Coordinates of C-alpha atoms (C1' of nucleotides) in Angstrom, one line a residue:
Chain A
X820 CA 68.2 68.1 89.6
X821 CA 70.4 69.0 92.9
X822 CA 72.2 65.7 93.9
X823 CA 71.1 65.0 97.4
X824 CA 72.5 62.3 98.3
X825 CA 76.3 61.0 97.7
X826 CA 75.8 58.3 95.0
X827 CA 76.6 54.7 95.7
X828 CA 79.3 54.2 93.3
X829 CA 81.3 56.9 95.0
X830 CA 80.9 56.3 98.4
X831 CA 78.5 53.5 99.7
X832 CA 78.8 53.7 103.7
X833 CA 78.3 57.5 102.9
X834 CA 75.4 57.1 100.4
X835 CA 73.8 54.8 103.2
X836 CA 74.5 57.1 105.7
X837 CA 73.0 59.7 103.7
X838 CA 70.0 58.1 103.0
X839 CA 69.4 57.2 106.8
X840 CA 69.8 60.5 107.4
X841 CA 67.9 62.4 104.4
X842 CA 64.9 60.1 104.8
X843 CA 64.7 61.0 108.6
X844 CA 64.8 57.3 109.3
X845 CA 67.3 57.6 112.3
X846 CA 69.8 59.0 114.0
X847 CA 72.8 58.5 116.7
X848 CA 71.6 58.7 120.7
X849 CA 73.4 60.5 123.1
X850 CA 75.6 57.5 124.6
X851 CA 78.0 55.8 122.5
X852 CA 76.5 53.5 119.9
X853 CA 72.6 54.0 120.7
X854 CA 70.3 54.8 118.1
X855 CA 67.5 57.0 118.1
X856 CA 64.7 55.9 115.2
X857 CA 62.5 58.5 113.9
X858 CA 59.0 57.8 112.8
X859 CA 59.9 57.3 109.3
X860 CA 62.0 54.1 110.2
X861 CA 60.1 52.9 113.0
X862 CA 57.1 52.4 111.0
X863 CA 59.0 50.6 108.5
X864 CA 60.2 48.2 111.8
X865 CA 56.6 47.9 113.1
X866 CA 55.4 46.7 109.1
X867 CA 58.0 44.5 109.8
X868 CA 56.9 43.3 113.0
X869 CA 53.4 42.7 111.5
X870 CA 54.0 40.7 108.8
X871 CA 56.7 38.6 110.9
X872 CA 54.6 38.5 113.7
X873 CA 51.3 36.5 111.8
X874 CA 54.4 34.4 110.3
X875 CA 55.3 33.4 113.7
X876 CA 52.0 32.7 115.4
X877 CA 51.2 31.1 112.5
X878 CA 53.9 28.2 113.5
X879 CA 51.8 27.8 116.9
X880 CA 54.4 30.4 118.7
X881 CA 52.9 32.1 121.5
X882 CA 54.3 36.1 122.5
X883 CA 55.4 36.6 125.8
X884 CA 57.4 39.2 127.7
X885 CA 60.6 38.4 129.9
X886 CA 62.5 40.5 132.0
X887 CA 65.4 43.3 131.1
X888 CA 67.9 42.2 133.7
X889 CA 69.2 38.6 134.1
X890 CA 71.5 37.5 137.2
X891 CA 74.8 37.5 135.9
X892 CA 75.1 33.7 137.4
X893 CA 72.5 32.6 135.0
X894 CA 74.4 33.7 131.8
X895 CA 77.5 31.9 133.2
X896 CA 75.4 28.1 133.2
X897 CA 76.1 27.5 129.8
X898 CA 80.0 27.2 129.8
X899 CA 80.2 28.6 125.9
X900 CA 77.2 30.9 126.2
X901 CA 79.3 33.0 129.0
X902 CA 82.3 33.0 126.8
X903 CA 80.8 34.3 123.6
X904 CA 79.2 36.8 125.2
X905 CA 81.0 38.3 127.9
X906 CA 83.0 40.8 125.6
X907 CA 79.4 42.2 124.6
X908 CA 77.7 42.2 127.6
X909 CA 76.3 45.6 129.9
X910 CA 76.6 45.0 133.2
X911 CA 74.5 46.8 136.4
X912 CA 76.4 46.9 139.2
X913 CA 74.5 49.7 141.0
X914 CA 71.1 50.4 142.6
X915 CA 69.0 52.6 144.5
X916 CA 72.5 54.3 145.1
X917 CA 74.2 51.0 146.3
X918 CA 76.0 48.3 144.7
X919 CA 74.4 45.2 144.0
X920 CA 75.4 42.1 145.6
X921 CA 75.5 40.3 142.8
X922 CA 75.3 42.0 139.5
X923 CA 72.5 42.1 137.3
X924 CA 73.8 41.9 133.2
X925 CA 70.9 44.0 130.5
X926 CA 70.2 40.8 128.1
X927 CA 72.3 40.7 125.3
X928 CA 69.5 37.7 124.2
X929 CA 67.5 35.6 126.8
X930 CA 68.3 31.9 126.6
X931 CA 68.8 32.0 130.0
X932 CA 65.8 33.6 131.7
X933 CA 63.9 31.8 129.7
X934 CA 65.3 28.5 129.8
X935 CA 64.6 29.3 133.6
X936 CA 61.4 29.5 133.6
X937 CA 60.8 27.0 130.7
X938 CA 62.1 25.2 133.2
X939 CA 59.3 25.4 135.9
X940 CA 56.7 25.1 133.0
X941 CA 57.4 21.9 131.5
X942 CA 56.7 18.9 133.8
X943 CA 55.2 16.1 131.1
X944 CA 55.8 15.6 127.7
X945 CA 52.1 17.0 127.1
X946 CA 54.0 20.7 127.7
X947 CA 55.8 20.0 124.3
X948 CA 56.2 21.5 122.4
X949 CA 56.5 24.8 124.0
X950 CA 56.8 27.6 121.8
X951 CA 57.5 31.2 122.8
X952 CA 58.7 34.3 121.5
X953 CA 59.3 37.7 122.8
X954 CA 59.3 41.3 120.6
X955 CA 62.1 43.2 123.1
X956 CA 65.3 45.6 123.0
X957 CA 68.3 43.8 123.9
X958 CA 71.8 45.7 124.5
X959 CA 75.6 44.4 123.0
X960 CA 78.5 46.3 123.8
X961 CA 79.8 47.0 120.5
X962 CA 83.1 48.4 119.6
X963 CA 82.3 50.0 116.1
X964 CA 78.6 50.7 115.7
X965 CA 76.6 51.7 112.5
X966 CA 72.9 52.6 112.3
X967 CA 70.2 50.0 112.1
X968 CA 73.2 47.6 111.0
X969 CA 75.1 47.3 114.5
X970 CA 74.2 49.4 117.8
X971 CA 74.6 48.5 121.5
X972 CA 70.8 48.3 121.5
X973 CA 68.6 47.0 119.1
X974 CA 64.9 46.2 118.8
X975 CA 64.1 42.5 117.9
X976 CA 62.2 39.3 118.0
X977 CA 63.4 36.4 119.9
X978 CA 61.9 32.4 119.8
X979 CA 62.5 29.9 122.1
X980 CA 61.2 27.1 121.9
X981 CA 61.0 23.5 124.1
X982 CA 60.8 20.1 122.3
X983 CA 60.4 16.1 123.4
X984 CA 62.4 15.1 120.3
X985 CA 65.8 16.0 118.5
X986 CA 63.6 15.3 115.2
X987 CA 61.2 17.8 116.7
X988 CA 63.7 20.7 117.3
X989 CA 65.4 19.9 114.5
X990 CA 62.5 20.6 112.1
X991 CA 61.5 23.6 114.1
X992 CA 64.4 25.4 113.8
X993 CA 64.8 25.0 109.4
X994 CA 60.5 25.6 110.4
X995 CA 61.0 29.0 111.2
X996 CA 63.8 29.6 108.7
X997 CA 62.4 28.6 105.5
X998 CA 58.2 29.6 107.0
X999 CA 58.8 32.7 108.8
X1000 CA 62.6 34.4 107.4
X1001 CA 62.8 33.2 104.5
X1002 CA 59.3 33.8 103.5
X1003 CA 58.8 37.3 104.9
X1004 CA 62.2 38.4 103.5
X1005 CA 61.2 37.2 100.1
X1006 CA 57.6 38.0 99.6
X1007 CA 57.5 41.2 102.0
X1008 CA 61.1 42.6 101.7
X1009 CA 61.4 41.3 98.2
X1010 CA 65.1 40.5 99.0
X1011 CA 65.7 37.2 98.1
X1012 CA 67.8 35.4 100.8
X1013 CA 70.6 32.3 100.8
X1014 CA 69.3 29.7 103.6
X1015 CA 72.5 27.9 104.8
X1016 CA 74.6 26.8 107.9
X1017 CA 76.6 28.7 109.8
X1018 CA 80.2 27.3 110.0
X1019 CA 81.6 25.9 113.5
X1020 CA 83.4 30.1 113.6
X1021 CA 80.1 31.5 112.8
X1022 CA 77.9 29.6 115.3
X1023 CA 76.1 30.9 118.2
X1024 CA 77.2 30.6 121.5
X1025 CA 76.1 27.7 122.7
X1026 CA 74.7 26.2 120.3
X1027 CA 74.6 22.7 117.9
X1028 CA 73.9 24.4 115.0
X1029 CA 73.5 27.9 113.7
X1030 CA 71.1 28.6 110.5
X1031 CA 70.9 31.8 108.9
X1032 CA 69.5 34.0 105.9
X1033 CA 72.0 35.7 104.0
X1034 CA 71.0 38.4 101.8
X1035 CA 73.3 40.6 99.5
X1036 CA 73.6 44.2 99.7
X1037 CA 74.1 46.3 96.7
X1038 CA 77.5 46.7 97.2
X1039 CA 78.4 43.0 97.0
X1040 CA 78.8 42.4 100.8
X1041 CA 76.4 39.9 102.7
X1042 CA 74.6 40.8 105.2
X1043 CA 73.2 38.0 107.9
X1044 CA 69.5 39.0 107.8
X1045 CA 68.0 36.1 110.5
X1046 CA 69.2 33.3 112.6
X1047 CA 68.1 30.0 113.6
X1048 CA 69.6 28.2 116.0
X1049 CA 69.6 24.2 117.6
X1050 CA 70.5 24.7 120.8
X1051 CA 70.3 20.3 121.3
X1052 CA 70.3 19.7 124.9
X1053 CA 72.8 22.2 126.1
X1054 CA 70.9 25.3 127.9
X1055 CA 68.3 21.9 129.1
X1056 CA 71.2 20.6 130.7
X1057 CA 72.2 24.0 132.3
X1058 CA 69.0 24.9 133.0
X1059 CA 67.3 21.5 134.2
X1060 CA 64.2 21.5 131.2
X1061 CA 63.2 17.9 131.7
X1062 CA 60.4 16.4 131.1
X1063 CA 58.5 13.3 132.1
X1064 CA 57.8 11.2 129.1
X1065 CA 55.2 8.3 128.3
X1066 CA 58.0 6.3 129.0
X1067 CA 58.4 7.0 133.1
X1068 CA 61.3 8.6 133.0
X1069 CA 63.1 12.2 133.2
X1070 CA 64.5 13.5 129.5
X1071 CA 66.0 17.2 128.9
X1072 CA 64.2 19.0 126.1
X1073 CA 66.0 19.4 123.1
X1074 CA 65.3 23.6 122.6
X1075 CA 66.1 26.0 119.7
X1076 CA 66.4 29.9 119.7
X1077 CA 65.7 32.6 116.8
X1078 CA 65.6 35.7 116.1
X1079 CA 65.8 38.9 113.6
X1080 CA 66.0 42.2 114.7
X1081 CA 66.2 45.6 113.3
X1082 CA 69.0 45.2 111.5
X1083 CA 66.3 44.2 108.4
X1084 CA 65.8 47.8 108.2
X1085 CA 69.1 48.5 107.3
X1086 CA 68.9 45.1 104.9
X1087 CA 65.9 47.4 103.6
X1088 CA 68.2 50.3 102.6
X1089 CA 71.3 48.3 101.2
X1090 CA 69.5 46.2 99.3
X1091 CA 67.0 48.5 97.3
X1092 CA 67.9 51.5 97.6
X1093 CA 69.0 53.8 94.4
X1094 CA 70.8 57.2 94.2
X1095 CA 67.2 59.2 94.9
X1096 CA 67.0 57.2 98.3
X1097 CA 65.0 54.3 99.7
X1098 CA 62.7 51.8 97.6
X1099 CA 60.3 50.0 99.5
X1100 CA 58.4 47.0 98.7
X1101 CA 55.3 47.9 98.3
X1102 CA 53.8 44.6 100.4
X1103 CA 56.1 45.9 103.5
X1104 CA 55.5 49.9 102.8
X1105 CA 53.9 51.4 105.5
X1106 CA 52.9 54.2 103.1
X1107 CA 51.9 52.7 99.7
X1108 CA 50.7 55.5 97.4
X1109 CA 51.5 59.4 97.9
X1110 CA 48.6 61.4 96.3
X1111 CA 50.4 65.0 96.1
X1112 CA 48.6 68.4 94.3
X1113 CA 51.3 69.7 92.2
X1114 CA 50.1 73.5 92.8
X1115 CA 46.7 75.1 93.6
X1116 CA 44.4 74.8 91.4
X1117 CA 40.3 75.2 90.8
X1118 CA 39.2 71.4 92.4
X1119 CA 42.9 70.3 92.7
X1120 CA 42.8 70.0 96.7
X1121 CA 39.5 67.8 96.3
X1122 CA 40.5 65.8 93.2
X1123 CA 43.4 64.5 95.8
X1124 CA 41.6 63.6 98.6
X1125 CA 39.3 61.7 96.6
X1126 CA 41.3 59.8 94.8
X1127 CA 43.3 59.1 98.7
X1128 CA 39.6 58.3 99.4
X1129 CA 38.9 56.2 96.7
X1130 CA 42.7 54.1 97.4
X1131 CA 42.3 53.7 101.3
X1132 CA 38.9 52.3 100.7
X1133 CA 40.7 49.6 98.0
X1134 CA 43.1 48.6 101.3
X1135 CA 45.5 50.9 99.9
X1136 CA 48.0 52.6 102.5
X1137 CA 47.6 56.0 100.9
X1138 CA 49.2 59.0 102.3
X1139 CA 47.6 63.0 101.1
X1140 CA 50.0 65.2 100.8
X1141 CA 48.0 68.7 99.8
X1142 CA 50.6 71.2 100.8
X1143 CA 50.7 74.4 98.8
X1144 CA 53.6 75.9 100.9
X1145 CA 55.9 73.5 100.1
X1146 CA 57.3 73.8 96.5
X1147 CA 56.6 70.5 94.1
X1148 CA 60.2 69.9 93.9
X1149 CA 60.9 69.4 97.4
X1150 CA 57.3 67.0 98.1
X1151 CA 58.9 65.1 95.1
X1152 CA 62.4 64.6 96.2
X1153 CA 61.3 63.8 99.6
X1154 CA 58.6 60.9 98.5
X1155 CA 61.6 59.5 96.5
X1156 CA 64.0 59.9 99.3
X1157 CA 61.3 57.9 101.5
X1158 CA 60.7 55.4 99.2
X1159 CA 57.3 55.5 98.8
X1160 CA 56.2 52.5 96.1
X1161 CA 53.7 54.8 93.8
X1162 CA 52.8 58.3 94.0
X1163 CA 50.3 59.9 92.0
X1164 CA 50.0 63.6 91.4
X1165 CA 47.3 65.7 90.4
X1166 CA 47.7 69.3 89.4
X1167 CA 45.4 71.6 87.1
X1168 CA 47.0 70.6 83.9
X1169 CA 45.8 67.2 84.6
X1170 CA 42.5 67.9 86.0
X1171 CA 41.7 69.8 82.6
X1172 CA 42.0 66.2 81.0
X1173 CA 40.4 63.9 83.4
X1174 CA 43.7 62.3 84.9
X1175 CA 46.4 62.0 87.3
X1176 CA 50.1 60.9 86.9
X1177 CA 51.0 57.9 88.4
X1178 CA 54.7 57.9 89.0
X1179 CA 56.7 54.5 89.9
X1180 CA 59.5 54.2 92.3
X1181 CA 61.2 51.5 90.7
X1182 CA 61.7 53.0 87.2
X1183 CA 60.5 56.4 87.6
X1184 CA 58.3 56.1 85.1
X1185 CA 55.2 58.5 84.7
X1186 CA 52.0 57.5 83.3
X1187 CA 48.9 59.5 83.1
X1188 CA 46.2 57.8 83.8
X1189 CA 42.2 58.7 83.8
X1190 CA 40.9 59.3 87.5
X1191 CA 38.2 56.4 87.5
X1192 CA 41.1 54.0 87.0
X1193 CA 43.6 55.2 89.2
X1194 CA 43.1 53.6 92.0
X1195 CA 43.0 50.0 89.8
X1196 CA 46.6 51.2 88.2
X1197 CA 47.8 52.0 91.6
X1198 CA 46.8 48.2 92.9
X1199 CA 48.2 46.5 89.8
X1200 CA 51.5 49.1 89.7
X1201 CA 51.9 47.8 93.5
X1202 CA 51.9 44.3 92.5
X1203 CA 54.1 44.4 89.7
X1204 CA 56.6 46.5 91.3
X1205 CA 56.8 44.0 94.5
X1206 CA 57.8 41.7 92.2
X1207 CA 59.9 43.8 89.9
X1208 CA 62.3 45.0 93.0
X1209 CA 62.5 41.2 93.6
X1210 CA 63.7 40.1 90.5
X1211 CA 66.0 42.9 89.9
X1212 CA 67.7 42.0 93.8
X1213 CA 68.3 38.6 92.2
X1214 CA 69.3 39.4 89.0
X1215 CA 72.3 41.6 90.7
X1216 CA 72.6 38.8 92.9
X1217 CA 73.5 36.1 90.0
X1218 CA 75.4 38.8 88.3
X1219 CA 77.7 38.7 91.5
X1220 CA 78.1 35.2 92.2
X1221 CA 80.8 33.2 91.1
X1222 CA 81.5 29.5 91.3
X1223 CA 85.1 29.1 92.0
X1224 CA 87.6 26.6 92.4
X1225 CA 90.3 27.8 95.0
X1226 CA 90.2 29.8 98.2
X1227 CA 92.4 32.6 96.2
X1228 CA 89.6 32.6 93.6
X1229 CA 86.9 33.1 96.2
X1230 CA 88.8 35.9 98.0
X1231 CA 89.1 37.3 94.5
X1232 CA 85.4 37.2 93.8
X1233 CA 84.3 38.3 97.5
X1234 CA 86.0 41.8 96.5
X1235 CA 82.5 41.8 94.4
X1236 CA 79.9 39.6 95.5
X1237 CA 79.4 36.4 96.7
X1238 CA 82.0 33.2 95.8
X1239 CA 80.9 29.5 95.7
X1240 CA 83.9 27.1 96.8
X1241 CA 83.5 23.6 97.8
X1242 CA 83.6 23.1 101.3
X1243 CA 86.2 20.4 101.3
X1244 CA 88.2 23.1 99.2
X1245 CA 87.9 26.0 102.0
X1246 CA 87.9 23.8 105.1
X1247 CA 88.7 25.2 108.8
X1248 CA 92.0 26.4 107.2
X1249 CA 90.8 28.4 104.6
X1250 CA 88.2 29.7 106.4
X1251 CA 90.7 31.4 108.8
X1252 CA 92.8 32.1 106.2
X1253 CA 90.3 34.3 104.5
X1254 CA 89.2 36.1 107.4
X1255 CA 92.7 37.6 107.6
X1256 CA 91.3 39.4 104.6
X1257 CA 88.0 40.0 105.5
X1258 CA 85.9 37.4 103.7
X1259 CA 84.3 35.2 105.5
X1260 CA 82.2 31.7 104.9
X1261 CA 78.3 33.0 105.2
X1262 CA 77.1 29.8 104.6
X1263 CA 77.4 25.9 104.0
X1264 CA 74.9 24.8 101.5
X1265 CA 74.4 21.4 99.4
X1266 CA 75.5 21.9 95.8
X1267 CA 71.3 22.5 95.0
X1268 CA 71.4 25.4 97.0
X1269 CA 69.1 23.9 99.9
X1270 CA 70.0 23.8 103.8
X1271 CA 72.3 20.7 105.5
X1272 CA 71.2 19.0 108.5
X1273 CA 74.6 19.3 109.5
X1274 CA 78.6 20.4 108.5
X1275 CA 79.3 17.1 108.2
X1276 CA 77.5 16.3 104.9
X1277 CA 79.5 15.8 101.7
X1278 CA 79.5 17.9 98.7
X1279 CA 78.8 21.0 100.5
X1280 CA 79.6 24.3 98.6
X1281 CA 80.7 27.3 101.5
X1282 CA 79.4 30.9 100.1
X1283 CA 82.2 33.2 101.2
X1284 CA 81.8 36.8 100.9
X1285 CA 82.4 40.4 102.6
X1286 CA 80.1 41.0 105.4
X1287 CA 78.5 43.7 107.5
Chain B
rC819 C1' 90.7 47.7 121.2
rG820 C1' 95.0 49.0 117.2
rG821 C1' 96.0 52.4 112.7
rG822 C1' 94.2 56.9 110.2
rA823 C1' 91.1 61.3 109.6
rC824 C1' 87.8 64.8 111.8
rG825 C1' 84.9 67.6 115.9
rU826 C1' 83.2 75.6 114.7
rA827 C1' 74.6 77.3 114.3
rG828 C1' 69.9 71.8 112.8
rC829 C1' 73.2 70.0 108.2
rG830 C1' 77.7 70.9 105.2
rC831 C1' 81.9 73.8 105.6
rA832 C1' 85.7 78.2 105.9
rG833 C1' 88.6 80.7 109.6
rC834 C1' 93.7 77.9 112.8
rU835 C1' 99.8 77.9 109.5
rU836 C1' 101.1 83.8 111.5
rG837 C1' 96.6 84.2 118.8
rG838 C1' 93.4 90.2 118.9
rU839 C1' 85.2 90.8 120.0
rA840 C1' 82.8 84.1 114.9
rG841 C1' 81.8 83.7 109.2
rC842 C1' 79.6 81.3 104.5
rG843 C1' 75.9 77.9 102.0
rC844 C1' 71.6 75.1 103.0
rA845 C1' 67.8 74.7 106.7
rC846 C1' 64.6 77.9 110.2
rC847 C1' 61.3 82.7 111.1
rC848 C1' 58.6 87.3 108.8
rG849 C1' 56.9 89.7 104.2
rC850 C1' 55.9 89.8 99.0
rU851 C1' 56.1 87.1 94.5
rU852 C1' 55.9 81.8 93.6
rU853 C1' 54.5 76.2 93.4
rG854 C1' 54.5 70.8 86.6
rG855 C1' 61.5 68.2 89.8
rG856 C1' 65.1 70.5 96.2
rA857 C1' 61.8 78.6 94.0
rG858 C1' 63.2 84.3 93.9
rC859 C1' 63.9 88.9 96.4
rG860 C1' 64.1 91.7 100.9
rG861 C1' 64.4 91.4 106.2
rG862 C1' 65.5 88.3 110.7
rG863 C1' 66.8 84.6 114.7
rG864 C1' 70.3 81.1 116.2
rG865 C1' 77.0 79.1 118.1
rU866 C1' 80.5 79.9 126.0
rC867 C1' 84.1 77.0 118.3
rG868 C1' 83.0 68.7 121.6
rC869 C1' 84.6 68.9 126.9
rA870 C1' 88.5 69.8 130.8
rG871 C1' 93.0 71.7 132.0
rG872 C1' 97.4 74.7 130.6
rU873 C1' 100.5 78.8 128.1
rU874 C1' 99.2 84.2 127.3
rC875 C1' 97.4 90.9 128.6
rA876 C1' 94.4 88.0 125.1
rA877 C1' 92.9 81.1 122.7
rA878 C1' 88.3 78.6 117.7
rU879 C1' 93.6 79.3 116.7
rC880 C1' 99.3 77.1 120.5
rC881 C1' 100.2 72.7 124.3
rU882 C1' 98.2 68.3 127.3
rG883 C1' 94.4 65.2 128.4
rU884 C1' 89.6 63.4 127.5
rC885 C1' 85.0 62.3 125.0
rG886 C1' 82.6 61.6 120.4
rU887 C1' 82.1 60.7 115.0
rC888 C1' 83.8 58.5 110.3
rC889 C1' 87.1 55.1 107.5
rC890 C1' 90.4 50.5 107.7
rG891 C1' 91.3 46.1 110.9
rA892 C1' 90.2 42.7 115.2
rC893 C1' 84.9 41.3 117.8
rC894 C1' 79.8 40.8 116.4
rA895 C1' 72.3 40.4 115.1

RNA sequence: CGGGACGUAGCGCAGCUUGGUAGCGCACCCGCUUUGGGAGCGGGGGGUCGCAGGUUCAAAUCCUGUCGUCCCGACCA
């Protein structure tokens, strides 16, 4: 077979490249670090946005829609907020053909309009909690871009929420960690994720706390795949969210941000992808089974569309594809490319005994299989296979993990994977002194793998690795 | 933003050293034969050579600048 795409091994920034390309999923705008996504990727994104959206209602959260443009005063309220994001922001200085009085910045996130207007809309401690989110673009300047993985604008989903208590916010934010990433990267994305703390370096702007879901990428780098953040009482402070308690008095919120963006597509690629192209999960795939004719043939074109029939009526996202101007080869390469879960394919040969070929994405493997029971195989290939991308993501994960017991150990084994250090080990020292060679501390976790409350916890291990 | 490489048809590239009317493969269009793993043959369309200056009778080719892309760093979802 024609190699179309550069294999990972040799190349993977150009294998990834290749695939993004091959499979149509996007492609570079016309300004400087824009992306354009074709219809291929975006309905991978808007699966995504599904499944995370239930997730996120599902906590109580509330959609809403706040504006593109935020006065550039607002952004500088928070005194660390400003500073971390200055170097990113887009700023409008013109309008209608004059300049602007004062200058409006394009949200590089929206702490700030929001905690505004949270503002307004919490008087009592009956508003609390209040829990919002938005599904928005929001635009970073960024210096060296990469599809889906970094671009000036992205597509994302941001929470922010309002709380009476510490406690409250507190058990929010790890809420939508564990409940909404964690969960819909796992059981939709099949990647399974780290859930840890973001070092004092790694924390957002602003914040008390930073949590994240690390993933690993088939090349051994990590790549941060959601955030969760404790924002304490800081943007209430700069922002005046108080709220009259049972008590009498005035108190500032405690408030928390969140978000993931669509930076999971490329999360998607790196971390299932083979040498033929993408591999989606099938719970996440916004096209589940590919019924293709191989070639014309007496009943070939009807066998097809009933057996698309016959899946889309079992809930199955089936796709026909009954070209007969397109050679087989190509419809195949292309499927795989795509990463369609199963495909099944009918041609005269296997008409003549009563069956199709069900082919599997994961291993390849073809099976005949009698018509009446395709579309059972199909449900039951579908399931295994969810779970089969799973385990294999966290087999290569283990394989690339290493406990270690020095910093020069850890920079060793970050070359390949992920390294486990104790945090008392790495410290603030080692952490910079790693970063001079580009490995970085993803996370802080307690020696069982579960999420601190805070840095200042004992016995934490710090996961260092390569990142994107 | 620093270091390196590269911008020639939708994609991948040759041509540049030694200036002289722009080429190849794939893709695209038409026809016929094909269709069980990127089909074959024949015919055809498409590029002010990234952009702007300069040198020259003449610039894809030489010079300067600029923009963009990729890789490595610094900054980051």
């Amino acid at each position: 077979m024609a190699k179309v795409l550069t294999p990972r091994n040799e190349d993977f920034p150009r294998w990834y490249q290749d695939v993004v390309a091959k499979a149509e999923l996007a492609e570079n705008g016309p300004v400087k670090g824009q992306q354009v996504i074709r219809p291929t990727g975006f309905a991978l994104w808007e699966r995504m946005v599904s499944e995370m959206d239930d997730r996120i209602k599902d906590t109580g959260t509330e959609n809403a829609s706040f504006p593109l443009l935020i006065p550039q005063s607002y952004m500088q309220r928070e005194a660390e907020h400003v500073e971390g994001f200055a170097p990113e922001l887009w700023t409008v200085t013109h309008a209608g053909g004059k300049q602007l009085e004062e200058p409006v910045v394009v949200r590089p996130t929206s702490e700030t309009v929001i905690g505004e207007y949270m503002a307004k809309w919490v008087q009592s401690y009956r508003d609390l909690p209040l829990l919002l989110n938005q599904w928005c673009n929001v635009m970073r300047y960024e210096l060296r871009t990469r599809l889906f993985l970094r671009s000036s604008e992205f597509l994302w989903q941001e929470g922010h929420t309002a709380h009476a208590t510490y406690e409250d916010a507190h058990a929010f934010t790890l809420r939508i960690l564990h409940e909404v990433y964690a969960d819909f990267m796992e059981n939709v994305l099949a990647l399974p994720v780290l859930t840890g703390l973001k070092t004092a370096a790694e924390r957002f702007a602003g914040a008390l706390n930073t949590f994240a879901c690390e993933a690993m990428m088939r090349d051994g780098k990590a790549l941060q795949m959601g955030t969760s953040h404790e924002l304490g009482q800081n943007f209430a402070k700069a922002f005046d969210i108080q709220y009259l308690g049972s008590d009498g008095k005035q108190h500032h919120c405690w408030t928390t941000s969140w978000g993931t963006s669509t930076r999971m597509v490329g999360g998607l690629i790196m971390g299932h992808g083979d040498d033929s192209g993408l591999r989606v999960p099938p719970r996440l795939a916004p096209v589940q089974a590919y019924v293709m004719t191989v070639k014309a043939g007496d009943g070939v074109g009807e066998a097809a569309a009933a057996l698309h029939a016959g899946l889309r009526d079992a809930g199955v996202r089936s796709r026909l594809d009954d070209r007969t101007d397109v050679p087989f080869g190509r419809r195949a390469v292309d499927a795989e490319l795509k990463g369609y879960p199963v495909r099944i394919e009918v041609g005269p040969r296997d008409l003549a005994e009563g069956k199709a070929v069900l082919v599997r994405r994961v291993d390849g493997s073809k099976t005949p299989v009698g018509l009446d029971s395709v579309t059972e195989a199909v449900t039951q290939a579908l399931e295994a296979d969810q779970q089969a991308l799973y385990d294999e993501a966290l087999r290569f994960r283990s394989d690339n993990t290493t406990d270690v017991g020095t910093l020069a150990e850890a920079v060793e084994a970050a070359g390949t994977g992920f390294a486990r250090l104790a945090w008392s080990e790495c410290g603030l020292e080692g952490e910079a002194k790693a970063a001079e060679q580009g490995v970085t501390v993803r996370c802080l976790q307690r020696a069982d793998g579960t999420v601190p409350d805070s840095d200042q916890e004992p016995d934490l291990v710090a996961v260092l690795a390569r990142a994107y």
